[in-house]
mmCIF file of C-alpha atoms in Angstrom:
data_model
loop_
_atom_site.group_PDB
_atom_site.id
_atom_site.type_symbol
_atom_site.label_atom_id
_atom_site.label_comp_id
_atom_site.label_asym_id
_atom_site.label_seq_id
_atom_site.Cartn_x
_atom_site.Cartn_y
_atom_site.Cartn_z
ATOM 1 C CA LYS O 1 15.014 -5.389 -51.240
ATOM 2 C CA ALA O 2 14.512 -4.394 -54.876
ATOM 3 C CA GLY O 3 14.328 -7.178 -57.421
ATOM 4 C CA VAL O 4 15.982 -7.451 -60.804
ATOM 5 C CA THR O 5 15.050 -4.491 -62.988
ATOM 6 C CA GLN O 6 15.088 -4.609 -66.750
ATOM 7 C CA THR O 7 14.601 -1.668 -69.054
ATOM 8 C CA PRO O 8 12.891 -1.027 -71.307
ATOM 9 C CA ARG O 9 9.954 -3.408 -70.937
ATOM 10 C CA TYR O 10 8.969 -3.208 -74.587
ATOM 11 C CA LEU O 11 10.840 -2.324 -77.747
ATOM 12 C CA ILE O 12 9.990 -2.251 -81.418
ATOM 13 C CA LYS O 13 12.899 -2.088 -83.825
ATOM 14 C CA THR O 14 13.397 -2.385 -87.554
ATOM 15 C CA ARG O 15 15.465 -5.084 -89.243
ATOM 16 C CA GLY O 16 19.086 -4.047 -89.486
ATOM 17 C CA GLN O 17 19.007 -1.745 -86.471
ATOM 18 C CA GLN O 18 20.792 -2.399 -83.229
ATOM 19 C CA VAL O 19 19.395 -2.470 -79.710
ATOM 20 C CA THR O 20 20.710 -2.238 -76.149
ATOM 21 C CA LEU O 21 18.891 -3.766 -73.189
ATOM 22 C CA SER O 22 19.684 -2.983 -69.590
ATOM 23 C CA CYS O 23 19.584 -5.039 -66.403
ATOM 24 C CA SER O 24 20.083 -3.936 -62.816
ATOM 25 C CA PRO O 25 20.655 -6.940 -60.536
ATOM 26 C CA ILE O 26 19.619 -7.391 -56.939
ATOM 27 C CA SER O 27 21.946 -5.470 -54.663
ATOM 28 C CA GLY O 28 24.944 -7.609 -53.739
ATOM 29 C CA HIS O 29 24.554 -10.009 -56.657
ATOM 30 C CA ARG O 30 27.642 -10.147 -58.843
ATOM 31 C CA SER O 31 26.462 -12.675 -61.390
ATOM 32 C CA VAL O 32 24.170 -11.568 -64.204
ATOM 33 C CA SER O 33 22.910 -13.935 -66.887
ATOM 34 C CA TRP O 34 20.845 -13.285 -69.996
ATOM 35 C CA TYR O 35 18.322 -15.603 -71.618
ATOM 36 C CA GLN O 36 16.278 -15.449 -74.786
ATOM 37 C CA GLN O 37 12.761 -16.874 -74.731
ATOM 38 C CA THR O 38 10.862 -17.661 -77.934
ATOM 39 C CA PRO O 39 7.854 -19.910 -78.585
ATOM 40 C CA GLY O 40 9.899 -22.134 -80.884
ATOM 41 C CA GLN O 41 13.186 -22.459 -79.001
ATOM 42 C CA GLY O 42 12.076 -21.952 -75.421
ATOM 43 C CA LEU O 43 14.469 -20.469 -72.890
ATOM 44 C CA GLN O 44 18.026 -20.324 -74.141
ATOM 45 C CA PHE O 45 21.118 -19.117 -72.341
ATOM 46 C CA LEU O 46 22.919 -16.186 -73.960
ATOM 47 C CA PHE O 47 25.785 -15.349 -71.617
ATOM 48 C CA GLU O 48 26.785 -14.743 -68.030
ATOM 49 C CA TYR O 49 28.882 -12.027 -66.472
ATOM 50 C CA PHE O 50 30.562 -12.132 -63.104
ATOM 51 C CA SER O 51 32.630 -9.263 -61.727
ATOM 52 C CA GLU O 52 32.702 -7.579 -65.146
ATOM 53 C CA THR O 53 34.023 -10.697 -66.920
ATOM 54 C CA GLN O 54 32.100 -12.924 -69.267
ATOM 55 C CA ARG O 55 32.146 -16.296 -67.559
ATOM 56 C CA ASN O 56 30.076 -18.344 -69.934
ATOM 57 C CA LYS O 57 28.528 -17.988 -73.363
ATOM 58 C CA GLY O 58 25.696 -19.778 -75.120
ATOM 59 C CA ASN O 59 25.413 -20.725 -78.746
ATOM 60 C CA PHE O 60 24.424 -17.402 -80.288
ATOM 61 C CA PRO O 61 26.037 -15.462 -83.144
ATOM 62 C CA GLY O 62 28.488 -12.661 -82.507
ATOM 63 C CA ARG O 63 25.732 -10.106 -83.117
ATOM 64 C CA PHE O 64 24.752 -10.751 -79.507
ATOM 65 C CA SER O 65 27.123 -9.189 -77.018
ATOM 66 C CA GLY O 66 27.061 -7.954 -73.484
ATOM 67 C CA ARG O 67 29.006 -6.283 -70.769
ATOM 68 C CA GLN O 68 28.908 -5.712 -67.053
ATOM 69 C CA PHE O 69 29.837 -2.597 -65.170
ATOM 70 C CA SER O 70 31.612 -2.228 -61.848
ATOM 71 C CA ASN O 71 28.262 -1.810 -60.064
ATOM 72 C CA SER O 72 27.171 -5.191 -61.528
ATOM 73 C CA ARG O 73 24.630 -3.622 -63.868
ATOM 74 C CA SER O 74 24.670 -5.305 -67.230
ATOM 75 C CA GLU O 75 23.746 -4.478 -70.785
ATOM 76 C CA MET O 76 23.251 -6.681 -73.766
ATOM 77 C CA ASN O 77 23.474 -5.495 -77.325
ATOM 78 C CA VAL O 78 22.122 -7.016 -80.493
ATOM 79 C CA SER O 79 23.406 -5.597 -83.758
ATOM 80 C CA THR O 80 21.981 -5.957 -87.251
ATOM 81 C CA LEU O 81 18.620 -7.123 -85.956
ATOM 82 C CA GLU O 82 16.798 -9.940 -87.720
ATOM 83 C CA LEU O 83 13.132 -10.851 -87.560
ATOM 84 C CA GLY O 84 14.081 -14.002 -85.651
ATOM 85 C CA ASP O 85 15.522 -11.905 -82.825
ATOM 86 C CA SER O 86 11.977 -11.048 -81.745
ATOM 87 C CA ALA O 87 11.738 -12.534 -78.277
ATOM 88 C CA LEU O 88 11.429 -11.960 -74.563
ATOM 89 C CA TYR O 89 14.902 -11.265 -73.173
ATOM 90 C CA LEU O 90 15.254 -12.170 -69.525
ATOM 91 C CA CYS O 91 17.986 -11.149 -67.159
ATOM 92 C CA ALA O 92 18.792 -13.072 -63.983
ATOM 93 C CA SER O 93 21.044 -12.243 -61.079
ATOM 94 C CA SER O 94 22.516 -14.453 -58.392
ATOM 95 C CA LEU O 95 25.102 -14.440 -55.654
ATOM 96 C CA GLY O 96 27.242 -16.953 -57.461
ATOM 97 C CA ARG O 97 27.623 -20.277 -59.134
ATOM 98 C CA ARG O 98 25.587 -22.466 -56.806
ATOM 99 C CA ALA O 99 22.934 -19.959 -55.819
ATOM 100 C CA GLU O 100 19.449 -19.614 -57.159
ATOM 101 C CA ALA O 101 18.897 -17.049 -59.894
ATOM 102 C CA PHE O 102 16.256 -14.336 -59.660
ATOM 103 C CA PHE O 103 14.764 -13.016 -62.853
ATOM 104 C CA GLY O 104 13.531 -9.666 -64.030
ATOM 105 C CA GLN O 105 10.273 -9.161 -65.912
ATOM 106 C CA GLY O 106 12.076 -9.132 -69.201
ATOM 107 C CA THR O 107 12.264 -6.919 -72.247
ATOM 108 C CA ARG O 108 9.961 -7.867 -75.080
ATOM 109 C CA LEU O 109 11.705 -7.054 -78.329
ATOM 110 C CA THR O 110 9.774 -7.013 -81.589
ATOM 111 C CA VAL O 111 11.699 -6.703 -84.837
ATOM 112 C CA VAL O 112 9.657 -5.576 -87.846
ATOM 113 C CA ALA Y 1 25.703 -32.313 -72.525
ATOM 114 C CA GLN Y 2 22.941 -31.481 -70.130
ATOM 115 C CA LYS Y 3 19.284 -31.726 -70.999
ATOM 116 C CA VAL Y 4 15.945 -31.240 -69.257
ATOM 117 C CA THR Y 5 12.721 -32.739 -70.542
ATOM 118 C CA GLN Y 6 9.216 -31.777 -69.513
ATOM 119 C CA ALA Y 7 7.041 -34.100 -71.520
ATOM 120 C CA GLN Y 8 3.753 -32.491 -70.518
ATOM 121 C CA THR Y 9 3.205 -29.461 -72.720
ATOM 122 C CA GLU Y 10 -0.164 -28.536 -71.254
ATOM 123 C CA ILE Y 11 -2.182 -29.693 -68.267
ATOM 124 C CA SER Y 12 -5.679 -28.587 -67.437
ATOM 125 C CA VAL Y 13 -7.297 -29.349 -64.070
ATOM 126 C CA VAL Y 14 -10.258 -28.221 -62.053
ATOM 127 C CA GLU Y 15 -9.664 -26.237 -58.895
ATOM 128 C CA LYS Y 16 -8.832 -28.345 -55.807
ATOM 129 C CA GLU Y 17 -7.433 -31.202 -57.864
ATOM 130 C CA ASP Y 18 -3.876 -32.334 -57.216
ATOM 131 C CA VAL Y 19 -1.519 -32.086 -60.164
ATOM 132 C CA THR Y 20 2.002 -33.378 -60.781
ATOM 133 C CA LEU Y 21 4.401 -31.817 -63.253
ATOM 134 C CA ASP Y 22 7.094 -34.150 -64.517
ATOM 135 C CA CYS Y 23 10.753 -33.318 -65.094
ATOM 136 C CA VAL Y 24 13.486 -35.651 -66.330
ATOM 137 C CA TYR Y 25 17.074 -34.520 -66.682
ATOM 138 C CA GLU Y 26 20.358 -35.685 -68.162
ATOM 139 C CA THR Y 27 23.818 -34.726 -67.013
ATOM 140 C CA ARG Y 28 27.247 -36.306 -66.831
ATOM 141 C CA ASP Y 29 28.140 -34.363 -63.713
ATOM 142 C CA THR Y 30 27.883 -35.954 -60.297
ATOM 143 C CA THR Y 31 27.261 -32.574 -58.701
ATOM 144 C CA TYR Y 32 24.446 -30.474 -60.063
ATOM 145 C CA TYR Y 33 21.482 -28.375 -59.036
ATOM 146 C CA LEU Y 34 17.852 -28.643 -60.005
ATOM 147 C CA PHE Y 35 15.329 -25.833 -59.982
ATOM 148 C CA TRP Y 36 11.679 -25.123 -60.557
ATOM 149 C CA TYR Y 37 10.441 -21.748 -61.759
ATOM 150 C CA LYS Y 38 6.953 -20.399 -62.332
ATOM 151 C CA GLN Y 39 6.225 -17.961 -65.151
ATOM 152 C CA PRO Y 40 2.911 -16.100 -64.837
ATOM 153 C CA PRO Y 41 1.573 -14.074 -67.792
ATOM 154 C CA SER Y 42 3.589 -11.045 -66.640
ATOM 155 C CA GLY Y 43 6.686 -12.856 -67.908
ATOM 156 C CA GLU Y 44 8.924 -12.845 -64.855
ATOM 157 C CA LEU Y 45 10.333 -16.221 -63.839
ATOM 158 C CA VAL Y 46 9.587 -16.782 -60.159
ATOM 159 C CA PHE Y 47 11.995 -19.025 -58.258
ATOM 160 C CA LEU Y 48 10.278 -21.895 -56.412
ATOM 161 C CA ILE Y 49 12.955 -24.325 -55.278
ATOM 162 C CA ARG Y 50 16.600 -25.398 -55.640
ATOM 163 C CA ARG Y 51 17.857 -28.884 -54.953
ATOM 164 C CA ASN Y 52 21.423 -30.140 -55.031
ATOM 165 C CA SER Y 53 22.275 -33.592 -56.320
ATOM 166 C CA PHE Y 54 23.347 -34.869 -52.915
ATOM 167 C CA ASP Y 55 20.070 -34.115 -51.224
ATOM 168 C CA GLU Y 56 17.356 -36.539 -52.233
ATOM 169 C CA GLN Y 57 15.018 -35.620 -49.445
ATOM 170 C CA ASN Y 58 11.585 -34.685 -50.631
ATOM 171 C CA GLU Y 59 10.475 -31.203 -49.772
ATOM 172 C CA ILE Y 60 7.107 -29.723 -48.937
ATOM 173 C CA SER Y 61 6.259 -26.052 -48.853
ATOM 174 C CA GLY Y 62 2.613 -25.380 -48.234
ATOM 175 C CA ARG Y 63 0.652 -26.843 -51.132
ATOM 176 C CA TYR Y 64 3.840 -27.498 -53.116
ATOM 177 C CA SER Y 65 5.970 -30.609 -52.861
ATOM 178 C CA TRP Y 66 8.913 -31.933 -54.821
ATOM 179 C CA ASN Y 67 10.052 -35.497 -55.376
ATOM 180 C CA PHE Y 68 13.702 -35.910 -56.374
ATOM 181 C CA GLN Y 69 14.716 -39.392 -57.515
ATOM 182 C CA LYS Y 70 18.299 -39.712 -58.666
ATOM 183 C CA SER Y 71 17.769 -43.324 -59.771
ATOM 184 C CA THR Y 72 15.308 -42.198 -62.442
ATOM 185 C CA SER Y 73 16.824 -38.725 -63.003
ATOM 186 C CA SER Y 74 13.532 -37.108 -62.168
ATOM 187 C CA PHE Y 75 12.522 -34.073 -60.165
ATOM 188 C CA ASN Y 76 8.736 -33.905 -60.129
ATOM 189 C CA PHE Y 77 6.603 -31.125 -58.719
ATOM 190 C CA THR Y 78 3.182 -31.630 -57.160
ATOM 191 C CA ILE Y 79 0.617 -28.969 -56.365
ATOM 192 C CA THR Y 80 -1.981 -30.129 -53.878
ATOM 193 C CA ALA Y 81 -5.480 -28.654 -53.946
ATOM 194 C CA SER Y 82 -4.716 -26.488 -56.970
ATOM 195 C CA GLN Y 83 -6.043 -22.952 -57.197
ATOM 196 C CA VAL Y 84 -6.772 -20.666 -60.136
ATOM 197 C CA VAL Y 85 -3.758 -18.527 -59.149
ATOM 198 C CA ASP Y 86 -1.519 -21.528 -59.835
ATOM 199 C CA SER Y 87 -2.203 -21.136 -63.550
ATOM 200 C CA ALA Y 88 1.142 -20.394 -65.189
ATOM 201 C CA VAL Y 89 3.951 -21.985 -67.152
ATOM 202 C CA TYR Y 90 6.262 -24.034 -64.962
ATOM 203 C CA PHE Y 91 9.888 -24.653 -65.874
ATOM 204 C CA CYS Y 92 12.306 -27.215 -64.555
ATOM 205 C CA ALA Y 93 15.990 -26.301 -64.887
ATOM 206 C CA LEU Y 94 19.418 -27.812 -64.320
ATOM 207 C CA SER Y 95 22.741 -26.224 -63.462
ATOM 208 C CA GLU Y 96 25.997 -28.152 -63.396
ATOM 209 C CA ALA Y 97 28.478 -27.395 -60.652
ATOM 210 C CA GLN Y 98 31.652 -27.497 -62.698
ATOM 211 C CA GLU Y 99 33.651 -24.274 -62.890
ATOM 212 C CA THR Y 100 33.082 -23.731 -66.603
ATOM 213 C CA SER Y 101 29.304 -23.856 -66.244
ATOM 214 C CA GLY Y 102 29.114 -20.749 -64.116
ATOM 215 C CA SER Y 103 25.505 -20.052 -63.211
ATOM 216 C CA ARG Y 104 24.170 -21.292 -66.538
ATOM 217 C CA LEU Y 105 20.692 -22.825 -66.371
ATOM 218 C CA THR Y 106 19.407 -25.346 -68.878
ATOM 219 C CA PHE Y 107 15.626 -25.204 -68.986
ATOM 220 C CA GLY Y 108 12.994 -27.710 -69.973
ATOM 221 C CA GLU Y 109 10.338 -26.794 -72.503
ATOM 222 C CA GLY Y 110 7.887 -25.776 -69.804
ATOM 223 C CA THR Y 111 4.446 -27.048 -68.819
ATOM 224 C CA GLN Y 112 1.457 -24.749 -69.194
ATOM 225 C CA LEU Y 113 -0.825 -25.410 -66.224
ATOM 226 C CA THR Y 114 -4.389 -24.148 -66.367
ATOM 227 C CA VAL Y 115 -6.533 -24.422 -63.281
ATOM 228 C CA ASN Y 116 -10.199 -23.928 -64.022
ATOM 229 C CA PRO Y 117 -12.673 -22.746 -61.394
#
């Protein structure tokens, strides 16, 4: 069974640009969550999608957005990039609310 | 509000030593789930265990064991006879069961474990 796949693995963007990250969950998983990991703030929850609906949202500015497609694949978008957005972005999929989450290898975003 | 604390930032041991990673959590919910994840240098978080708040039985899986104590709000993780391959960052996480929480995980700060040969 294929795991969670995130693309691209690495990205370098310039301040002010926008970026889209992609996540393909494990087959059959309808919940997809996104996390930001930085040395200073640790692992922080961005948002969760379930059956194409945003179910939960963390404390991030509106520049961070996401969506989920009918095949459960998800994308997250960050507009007007700032240097502080440099981080490892991790996607996780699960069967549902009480199930364990499985993570992808992440997308390492560097903003210069 | 929920919170997870891993007070040990870094631990360094010599191969074959036993090591315990501490995790203390806070939640107002009576139903919740606790997790441990391992993050090797590749970056992917590897799921190790899930525990629900009603199951205080300790669990052993090979060299890994977990001690869940509701009375002290702790969920500690012990690696017996550590190996170099155990070197990684280990995260403890909490998920509340209420509808509005969804699958949201609150993570601790992580403990960097280094096992030296």
